[in-house]
CSV table of C-alpha atoms in Angstrom, one decimal:
chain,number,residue,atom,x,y,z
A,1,UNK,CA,102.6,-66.7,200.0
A,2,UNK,CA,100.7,-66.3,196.5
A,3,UNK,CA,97.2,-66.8,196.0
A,4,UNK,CA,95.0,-66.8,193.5
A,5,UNK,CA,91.3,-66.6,193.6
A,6,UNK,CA,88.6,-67.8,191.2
A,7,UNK,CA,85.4,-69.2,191.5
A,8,UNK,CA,84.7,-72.8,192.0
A,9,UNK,CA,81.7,-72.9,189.9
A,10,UNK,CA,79.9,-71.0,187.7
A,11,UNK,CA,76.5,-72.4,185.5
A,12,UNK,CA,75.4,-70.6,182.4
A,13,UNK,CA,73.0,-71.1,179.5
A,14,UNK,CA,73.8,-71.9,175.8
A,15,UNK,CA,74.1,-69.0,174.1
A,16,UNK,CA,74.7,-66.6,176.9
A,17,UNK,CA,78.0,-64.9,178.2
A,18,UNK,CA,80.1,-65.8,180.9
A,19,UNK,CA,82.9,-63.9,183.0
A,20,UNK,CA,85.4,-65.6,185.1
A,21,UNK,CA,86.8,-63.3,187.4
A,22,UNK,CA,90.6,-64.0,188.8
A,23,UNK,CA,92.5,-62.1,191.2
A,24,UNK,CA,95.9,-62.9,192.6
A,25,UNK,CA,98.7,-61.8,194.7
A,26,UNK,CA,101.9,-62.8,193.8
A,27,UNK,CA,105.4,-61.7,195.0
A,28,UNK,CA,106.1,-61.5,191.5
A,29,UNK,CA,104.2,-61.0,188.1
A,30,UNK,CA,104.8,-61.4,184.5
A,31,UNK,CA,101.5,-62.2,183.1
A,32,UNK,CA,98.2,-63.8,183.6
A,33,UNK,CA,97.4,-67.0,181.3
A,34,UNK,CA,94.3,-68.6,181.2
A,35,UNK,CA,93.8,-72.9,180.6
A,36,UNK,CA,90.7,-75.2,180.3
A,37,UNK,CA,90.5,-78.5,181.4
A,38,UNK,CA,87.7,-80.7,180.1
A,39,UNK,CA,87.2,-83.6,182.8
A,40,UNK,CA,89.6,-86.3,182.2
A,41,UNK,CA,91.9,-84.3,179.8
A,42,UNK,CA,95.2,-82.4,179.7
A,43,UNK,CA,94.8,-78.5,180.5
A,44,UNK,CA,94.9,-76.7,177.1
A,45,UNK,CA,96.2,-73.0,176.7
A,46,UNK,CA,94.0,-70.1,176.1
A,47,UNK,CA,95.1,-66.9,176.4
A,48,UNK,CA,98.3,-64.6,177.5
A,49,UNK,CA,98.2,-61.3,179.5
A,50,UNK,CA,101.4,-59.5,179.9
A,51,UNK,CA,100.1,-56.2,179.5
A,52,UNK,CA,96.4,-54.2,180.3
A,53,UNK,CA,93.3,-54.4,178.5
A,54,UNK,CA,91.3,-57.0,176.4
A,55,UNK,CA,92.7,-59.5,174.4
A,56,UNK,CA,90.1,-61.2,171.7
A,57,UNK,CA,90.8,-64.8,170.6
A,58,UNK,CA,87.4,-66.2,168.6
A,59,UNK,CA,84.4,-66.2,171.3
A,60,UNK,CA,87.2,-66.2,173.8
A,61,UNK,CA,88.5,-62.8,175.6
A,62,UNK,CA,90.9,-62.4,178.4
A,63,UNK,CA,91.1,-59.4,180.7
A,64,UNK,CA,94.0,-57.9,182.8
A,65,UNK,CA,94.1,-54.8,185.0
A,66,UNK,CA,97.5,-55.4,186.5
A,67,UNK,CA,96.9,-52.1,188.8
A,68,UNK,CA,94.2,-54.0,190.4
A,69,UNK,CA,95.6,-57.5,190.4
A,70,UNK,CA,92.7,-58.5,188.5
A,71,UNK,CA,91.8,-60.6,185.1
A,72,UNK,CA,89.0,-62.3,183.6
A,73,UNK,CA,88.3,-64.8,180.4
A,74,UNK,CA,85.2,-63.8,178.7
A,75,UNK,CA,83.4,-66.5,177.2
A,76,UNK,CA,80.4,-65.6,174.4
A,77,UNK,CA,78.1,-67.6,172.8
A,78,UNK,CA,78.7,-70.1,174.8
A,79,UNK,CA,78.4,-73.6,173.6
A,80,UNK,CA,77.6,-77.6,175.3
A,81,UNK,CA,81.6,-78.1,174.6
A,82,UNK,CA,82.6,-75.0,176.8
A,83,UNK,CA,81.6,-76.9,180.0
A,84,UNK,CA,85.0,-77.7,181.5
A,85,UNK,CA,87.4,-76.2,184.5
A,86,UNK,CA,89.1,-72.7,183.4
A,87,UNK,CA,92.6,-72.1,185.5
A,88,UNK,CA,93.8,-68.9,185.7
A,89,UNK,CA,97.8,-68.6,185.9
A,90,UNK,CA,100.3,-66.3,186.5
A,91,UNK,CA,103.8,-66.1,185.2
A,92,UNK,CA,105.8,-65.0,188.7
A,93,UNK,CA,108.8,-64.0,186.9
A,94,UNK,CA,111.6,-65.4,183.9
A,95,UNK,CA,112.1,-68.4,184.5
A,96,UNK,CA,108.6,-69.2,182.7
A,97,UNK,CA,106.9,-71.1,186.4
A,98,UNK,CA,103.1,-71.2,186.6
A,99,UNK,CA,101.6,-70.6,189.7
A,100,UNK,CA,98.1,-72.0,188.9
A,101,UNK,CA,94.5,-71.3,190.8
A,102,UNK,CA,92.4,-73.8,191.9
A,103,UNK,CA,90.1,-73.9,188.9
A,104,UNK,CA,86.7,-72.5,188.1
A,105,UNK,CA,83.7,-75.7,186.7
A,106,UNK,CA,81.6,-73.8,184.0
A,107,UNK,CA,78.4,-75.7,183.3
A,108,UNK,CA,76.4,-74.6,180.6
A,109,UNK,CA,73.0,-75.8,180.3
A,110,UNK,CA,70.9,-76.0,177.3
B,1,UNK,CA,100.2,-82.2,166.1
B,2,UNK,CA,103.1,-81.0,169.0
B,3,UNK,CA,102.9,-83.8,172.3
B,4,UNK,CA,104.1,-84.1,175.4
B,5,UNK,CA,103.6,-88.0,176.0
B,6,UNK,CA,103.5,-89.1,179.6
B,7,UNK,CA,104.7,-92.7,180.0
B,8,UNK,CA,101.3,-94.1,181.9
B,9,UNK,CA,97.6,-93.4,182.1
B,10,UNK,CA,97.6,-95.2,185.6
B,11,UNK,CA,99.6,-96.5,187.9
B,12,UNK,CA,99.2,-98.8,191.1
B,13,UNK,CA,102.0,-98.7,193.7
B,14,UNK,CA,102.8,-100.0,197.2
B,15,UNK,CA,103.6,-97.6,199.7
B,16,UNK,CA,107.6,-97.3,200.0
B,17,UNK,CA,108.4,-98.5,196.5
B,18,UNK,CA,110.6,-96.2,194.4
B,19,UNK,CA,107.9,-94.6,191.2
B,20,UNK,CA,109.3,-93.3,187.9
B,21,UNK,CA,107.1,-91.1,185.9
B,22,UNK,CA,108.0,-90.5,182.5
B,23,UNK,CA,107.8,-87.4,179.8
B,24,UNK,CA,108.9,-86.8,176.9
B,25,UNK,CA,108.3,-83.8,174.5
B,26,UNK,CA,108.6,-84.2,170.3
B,27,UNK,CA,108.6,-79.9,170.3
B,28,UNK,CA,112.4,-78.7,171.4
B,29,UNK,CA,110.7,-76.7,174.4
B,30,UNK,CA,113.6,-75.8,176.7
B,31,UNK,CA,111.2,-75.8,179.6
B,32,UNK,CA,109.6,-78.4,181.4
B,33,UNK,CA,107.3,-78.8,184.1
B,34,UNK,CA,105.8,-81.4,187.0
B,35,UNK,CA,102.8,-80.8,188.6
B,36,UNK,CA,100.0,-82.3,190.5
B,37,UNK,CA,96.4,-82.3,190.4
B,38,UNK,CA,94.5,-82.4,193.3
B,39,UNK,CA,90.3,-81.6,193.7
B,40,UNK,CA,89.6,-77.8,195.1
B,41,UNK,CA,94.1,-77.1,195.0
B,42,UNK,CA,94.2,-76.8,191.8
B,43,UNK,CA,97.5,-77.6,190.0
B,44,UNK,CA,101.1,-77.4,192.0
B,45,UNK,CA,104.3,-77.4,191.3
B,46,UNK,CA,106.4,-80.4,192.2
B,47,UNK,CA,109.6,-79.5,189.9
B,48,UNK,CA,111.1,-77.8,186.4
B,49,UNK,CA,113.6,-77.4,184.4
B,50,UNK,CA,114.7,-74.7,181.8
B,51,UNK,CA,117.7,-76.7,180.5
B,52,UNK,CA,119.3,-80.6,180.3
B,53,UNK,CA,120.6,-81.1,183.8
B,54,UNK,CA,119.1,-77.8,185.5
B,55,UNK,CA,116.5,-78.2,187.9
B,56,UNK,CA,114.6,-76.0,190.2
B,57,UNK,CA,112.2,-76.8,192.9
B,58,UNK,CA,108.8,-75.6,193.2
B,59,UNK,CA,106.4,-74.8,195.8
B,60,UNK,CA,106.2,-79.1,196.8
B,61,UNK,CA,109.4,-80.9,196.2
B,62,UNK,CA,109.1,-82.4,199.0
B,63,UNK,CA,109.2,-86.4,198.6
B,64,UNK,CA,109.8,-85.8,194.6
B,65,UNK,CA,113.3,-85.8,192.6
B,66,UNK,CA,113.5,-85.4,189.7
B,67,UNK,CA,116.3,-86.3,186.5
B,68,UNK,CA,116.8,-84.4,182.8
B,69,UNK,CA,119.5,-85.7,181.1
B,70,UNK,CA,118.0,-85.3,177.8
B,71,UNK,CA,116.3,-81.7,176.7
B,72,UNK,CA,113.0,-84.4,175.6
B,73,UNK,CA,113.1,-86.0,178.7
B,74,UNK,CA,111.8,-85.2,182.1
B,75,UNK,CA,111.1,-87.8,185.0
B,76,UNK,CA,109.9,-87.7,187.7
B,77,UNK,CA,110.8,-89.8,190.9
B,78,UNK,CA,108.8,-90.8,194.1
B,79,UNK,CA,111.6,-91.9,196.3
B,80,UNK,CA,109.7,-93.5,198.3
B,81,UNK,CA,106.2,-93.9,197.9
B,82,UNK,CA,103.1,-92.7,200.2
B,83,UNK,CA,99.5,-92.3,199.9
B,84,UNK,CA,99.6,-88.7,200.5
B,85,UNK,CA,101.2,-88.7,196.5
B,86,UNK,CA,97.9,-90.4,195.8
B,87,UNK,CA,97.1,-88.1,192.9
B,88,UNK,CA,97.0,-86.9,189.3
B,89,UNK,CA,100.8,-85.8,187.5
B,90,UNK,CA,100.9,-83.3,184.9
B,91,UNK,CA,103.8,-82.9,182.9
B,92,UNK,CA,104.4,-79.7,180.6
B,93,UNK,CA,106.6,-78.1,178.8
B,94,UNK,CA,107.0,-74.8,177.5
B,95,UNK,CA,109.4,-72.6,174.7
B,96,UNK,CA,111.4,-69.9,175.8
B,97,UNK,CA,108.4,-67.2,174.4
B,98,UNK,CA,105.3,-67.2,177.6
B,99,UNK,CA,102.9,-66.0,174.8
B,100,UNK,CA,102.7,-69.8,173.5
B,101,UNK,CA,102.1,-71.5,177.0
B,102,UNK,CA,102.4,-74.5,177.9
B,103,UNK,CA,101.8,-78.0,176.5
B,104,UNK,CA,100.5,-80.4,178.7
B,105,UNK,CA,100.2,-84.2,179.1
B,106,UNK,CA,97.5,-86.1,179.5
B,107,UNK,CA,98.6,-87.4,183.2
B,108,UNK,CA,99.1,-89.8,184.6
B,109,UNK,CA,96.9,-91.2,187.6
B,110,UNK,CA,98.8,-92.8,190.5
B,111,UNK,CA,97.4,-94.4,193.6
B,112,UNK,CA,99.4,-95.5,196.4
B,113,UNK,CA,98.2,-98.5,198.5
């Protein structure tokens, strides 16, 4: 079967930094995308990993060691806003399916 | 602004009736994509689609169908409903290109009494 792993909950302080770790194992894999879900909204895309090593987006960074079946989303300076569910996703293979974890609730705290 | 419009926020049905879900998508994305939302399982998939007509199973078909007869338009179908499909439905849909991801709905809550 596949499985992905993630924390269920993770509280930080405004301002601070934040890694959300994700490991999987997949019988296929593409990439590794990363979603956040604010309660009572739509999942929103982040952030595509196809290949190794850091990918910057604004105060967001995503992560991928595909050797070690392994990514991460980097959040800095976090803000109030950021508290929401993060998904972690991987692309099994060309016909562009999700296979998504079971979420990780950042609360950041003033 | 791109959308992918799901037909209802909420929905109340009877156990055994027959539920339609509807989506449609304003962005000519060849893909699209059912899921559902359950607390600590994260999001599964129920069903897609990469073209008008095609569809593929995903890991929970089980109890779902689903139509495209139109590249906009993706339904989904409870054939018969239970309370075990008590849940949240996502619908998504993507381009051809994974860097863009996908485009999701805002859901649609279903209950089944």
């Amino acid at each position: 079967g596949q499985s992905l792993e993630q924390p269920s909950e993770v509280t930080a302080v405004e301002g601070a930094i934040v890694q959300i770790n994700c490991t999987y194992q997949t019988s296929g894999f593409y990439g590794l995308s990363w979603y956040q879900q604010h309660d009572g909204g739509a999942p929103t895309f982040l952030s595509y990993n196809a290949l190794d090593g850091l990918e910057e987006t604004g105060r967001f960074s995503s992560f991928l060691s595909r050797s070690d079946s392994y990514g991460y989303l980097l959040l800095q300076e976090l803000q109030m806003k950021d508290s929401a569910s993060y998904f972690c996703a991987v692309l099994m293979d060309s016909s562009y399916k999700l296979i998504f974890g079971s979420g990780t609730r950042l609360l950041v705290r003033p | 602004d791109v959308k992918v419009t799901q037909s209802s926020r909420y929905l109340v049905k009877r156990t055994g009736e027959k539920v339609f879900l509807e989506c449609v998508q304003d962005m000519d994305h060849e893909n699209m994509f059912w899921y559902r939302q359950d607390p600590g399982l994260g999001l599964r998939l129920i069903y897609f689609s990469y073209d008008v007509k095609m569809k593929e199973k995903g890991d929970i078909p089980e109890g779902y169908s689903v139509s495209r007869e139109k590249k906009e338009r993706f339904s989904l179908i409870l054939e018969s409903a239970s309370t075990n499909q008590t849940s949240m439905y996502l619908c998504a849909s993507s381009p051809l290109s994974s860097d863009y991801g996908y485009t999701f709905g805002s859901g649609t809550r279903l209950t089944v009494v």
